[in-house]
Structure formats: structure tokens, C-alpha cells
CSV table of C-alpha atoms in Angstrom, one decimal:
chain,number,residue,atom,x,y,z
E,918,UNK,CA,27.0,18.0,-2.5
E,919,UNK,CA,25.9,16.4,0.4
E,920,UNK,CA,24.1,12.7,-0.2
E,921,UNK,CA,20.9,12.5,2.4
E,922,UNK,CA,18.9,9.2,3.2
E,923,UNK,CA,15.0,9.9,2.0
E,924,UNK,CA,13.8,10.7,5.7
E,925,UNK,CA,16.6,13.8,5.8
E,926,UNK,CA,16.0,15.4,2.2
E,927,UNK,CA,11.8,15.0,3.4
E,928,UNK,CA,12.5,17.0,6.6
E,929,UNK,CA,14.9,19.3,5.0
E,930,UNK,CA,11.6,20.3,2.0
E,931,UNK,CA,9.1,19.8,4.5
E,932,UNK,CA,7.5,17.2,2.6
E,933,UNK,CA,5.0,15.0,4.3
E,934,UNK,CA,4.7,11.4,4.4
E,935,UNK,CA,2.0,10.0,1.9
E,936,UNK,CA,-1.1,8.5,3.4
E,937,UNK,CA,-3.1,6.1,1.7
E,938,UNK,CA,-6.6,7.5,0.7
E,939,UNK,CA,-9.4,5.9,1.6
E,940,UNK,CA,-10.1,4.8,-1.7
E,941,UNK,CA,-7.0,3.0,-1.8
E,942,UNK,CA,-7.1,1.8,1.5
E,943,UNK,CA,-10.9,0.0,0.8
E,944,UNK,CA,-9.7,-1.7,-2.4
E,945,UNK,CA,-9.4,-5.1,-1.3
E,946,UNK,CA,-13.2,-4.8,-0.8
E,947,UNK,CA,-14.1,-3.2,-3.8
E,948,UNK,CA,-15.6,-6.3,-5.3
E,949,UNK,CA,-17.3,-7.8,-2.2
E,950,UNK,CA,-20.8,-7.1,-2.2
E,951,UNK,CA,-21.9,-5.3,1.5
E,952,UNK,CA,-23.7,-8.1,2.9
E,953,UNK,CA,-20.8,-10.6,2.4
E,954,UNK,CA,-18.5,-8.0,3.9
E,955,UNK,CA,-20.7,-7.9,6.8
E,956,UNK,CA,-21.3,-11.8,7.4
E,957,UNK,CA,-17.7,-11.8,7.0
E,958,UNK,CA,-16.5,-9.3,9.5
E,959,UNK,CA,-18.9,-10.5,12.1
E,960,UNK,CA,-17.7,-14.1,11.5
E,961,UNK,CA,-13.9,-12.9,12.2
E,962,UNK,CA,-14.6,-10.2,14.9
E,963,UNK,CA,-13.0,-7.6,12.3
E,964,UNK,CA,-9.8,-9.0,12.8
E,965,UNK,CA,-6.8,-8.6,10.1
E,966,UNK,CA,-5.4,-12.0,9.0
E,967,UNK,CA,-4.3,-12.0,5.8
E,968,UNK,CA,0.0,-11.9,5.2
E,969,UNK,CA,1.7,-10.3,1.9
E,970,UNK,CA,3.8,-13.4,2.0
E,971,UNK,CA,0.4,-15.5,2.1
E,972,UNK,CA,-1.4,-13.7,-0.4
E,973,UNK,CA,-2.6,-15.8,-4.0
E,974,UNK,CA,-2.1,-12.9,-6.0
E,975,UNK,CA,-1.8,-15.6,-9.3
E,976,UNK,CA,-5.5,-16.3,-8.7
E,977,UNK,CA,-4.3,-20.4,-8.6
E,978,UNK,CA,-5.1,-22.0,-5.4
E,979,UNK,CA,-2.9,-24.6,-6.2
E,980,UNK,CA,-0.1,-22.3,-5.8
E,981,UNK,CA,-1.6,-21.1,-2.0
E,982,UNK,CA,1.6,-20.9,0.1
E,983,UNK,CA,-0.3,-21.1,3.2
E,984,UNK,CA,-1.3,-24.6,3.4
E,985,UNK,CA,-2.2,-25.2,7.2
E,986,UNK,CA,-4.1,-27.8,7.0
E,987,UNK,CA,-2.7,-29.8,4.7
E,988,UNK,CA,-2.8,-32.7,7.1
E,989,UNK,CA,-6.4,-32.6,6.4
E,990,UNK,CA,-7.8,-32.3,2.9
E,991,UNK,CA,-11.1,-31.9,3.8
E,992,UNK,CA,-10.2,-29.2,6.6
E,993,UNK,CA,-7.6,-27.9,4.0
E,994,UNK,CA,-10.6,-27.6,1.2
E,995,UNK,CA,-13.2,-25.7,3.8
E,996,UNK,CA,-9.9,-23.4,4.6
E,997,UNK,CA,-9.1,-22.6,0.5
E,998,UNK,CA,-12.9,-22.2,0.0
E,999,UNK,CA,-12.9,-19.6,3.1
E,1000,UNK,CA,-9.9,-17.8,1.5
E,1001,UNK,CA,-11.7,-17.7,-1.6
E,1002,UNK,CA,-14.8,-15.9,0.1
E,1003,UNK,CA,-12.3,-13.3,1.6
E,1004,UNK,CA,-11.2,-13.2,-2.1
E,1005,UNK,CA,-15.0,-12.3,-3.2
E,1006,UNK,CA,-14.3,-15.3,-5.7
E,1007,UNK,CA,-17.3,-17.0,-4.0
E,1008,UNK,CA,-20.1,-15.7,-2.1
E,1009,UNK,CA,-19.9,-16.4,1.8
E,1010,UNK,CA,-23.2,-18.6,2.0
E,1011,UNK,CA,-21.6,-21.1,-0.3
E,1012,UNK,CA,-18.2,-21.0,1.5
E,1013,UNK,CA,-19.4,-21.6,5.0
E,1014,UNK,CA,-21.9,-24.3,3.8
E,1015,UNK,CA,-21.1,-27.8,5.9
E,1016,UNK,CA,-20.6,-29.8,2.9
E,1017,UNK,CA,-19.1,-32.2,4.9
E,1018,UNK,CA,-21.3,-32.7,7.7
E,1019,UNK,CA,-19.2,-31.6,10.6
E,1020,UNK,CA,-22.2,-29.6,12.3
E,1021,UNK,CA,-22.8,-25.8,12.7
E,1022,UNK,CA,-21.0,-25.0,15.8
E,1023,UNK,CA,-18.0,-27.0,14.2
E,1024,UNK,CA,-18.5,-24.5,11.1
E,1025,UNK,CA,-18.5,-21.6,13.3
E,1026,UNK,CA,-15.0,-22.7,15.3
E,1027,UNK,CA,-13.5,-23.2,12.0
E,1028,UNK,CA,-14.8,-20.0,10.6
E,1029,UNK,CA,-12.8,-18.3,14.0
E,1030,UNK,CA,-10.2,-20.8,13.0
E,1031,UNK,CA,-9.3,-19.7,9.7
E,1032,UNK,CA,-9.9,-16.2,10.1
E,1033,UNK,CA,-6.6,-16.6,13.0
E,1034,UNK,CA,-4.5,-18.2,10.3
């Protein structure tokens, strides 16, 4: 017999690519209550950020790969508790709090900040 690559035995059954259902697709959100995802996405201008190579899937921020501001604990602490929000492991009003007294409009350019990371 013939061998044939995956694309050439689809065309030759006429199968169809899978598509991802919507479902699937919304499942990073699936634990964000609505008006988190909301402050959220009007924070980042519904922009996509996140890498697979970036991603904590241990659940240990100490093990975060992406470390851009590392330079800058305090920065770096605001940036892991932003993550975290996008996470749903901590609601967004406690994330974006200035607990270090840099001022809301600083808040604000780090939220667009991070969310560009």
C-alpha cells in the first residue's frame, strides 16, 4: 500500500478538519465570573496576550517563566497579581488595587502594560 501524510488520507475520505466548539473554545473563562471578564476585556482592549510557552499550568507562580519585570519586584508583584486575575485565582478589584501608591493613571498604563506582555 501506499503511505499518505494525514492532510492526503483526509482529502482522499473527505473528512473535515475538527473545529473547536464553542464550549471548548470559552473554557479558559469558564471560572471567571462575567463582570471580571468584562473589567478585564475593557482594561486590555480585548487583545490576546497570553503564550503556551508562558502559561503556569503548575498553578506555582514561582515557577512563572515570564518574568518581565524582574528588574522590578514591585512592578514584577503587580504583573504576577494581574496574571493571576486573568487566571480567575483573584478577583480583578483586588488585582488592580494600587497597593503601592503609584497613582491611578500609573495603574491604568500598567494594566495596558501587562496585558501587551
Amino acid at each position: 500500500g501506499i503511505a499518505l501524510d494525514p492532510s492526503s488520507r483526509a482529502k482522499l475520505l473527505g473528512e473535515q478538519p475538527a473545529r473547536p466548539t464553542a464550549q471548548q473554545r470559552e473554557a479558559l473563562w469558564a471560572e471567571v465570573a462575567d463582570d471580571t471578564k468584562k473589567k478585564m476585556l475593557s482594561m486590555l482592549g480585548c487583545k490576546s496576550f497570553v503564550r503556551a510557552d508562558q502559561q503556569d499550568m503548575c498553578g506555582s507562580r514561582e515557577e512563572l517563566v515570564n518574568r518581565p519585570f524582574a528588574m522590578d519586584p514591585k512592578k514584577q508583584k503587580r504583573y504576577e497579581r494581574f496574571c493571576m486575575s486573568i487566571e480567575g485565582k483573584l478577583d480583578a478589584d483586588k488585582a488592580y488595587e494600587d497597593v503601592d501608591g503609584i497613582g491611578e493613571q500609573q495603574v491604568k498604563a500598567e494594566i495596558a502594560e501587562f496585558g501587551r506582555v
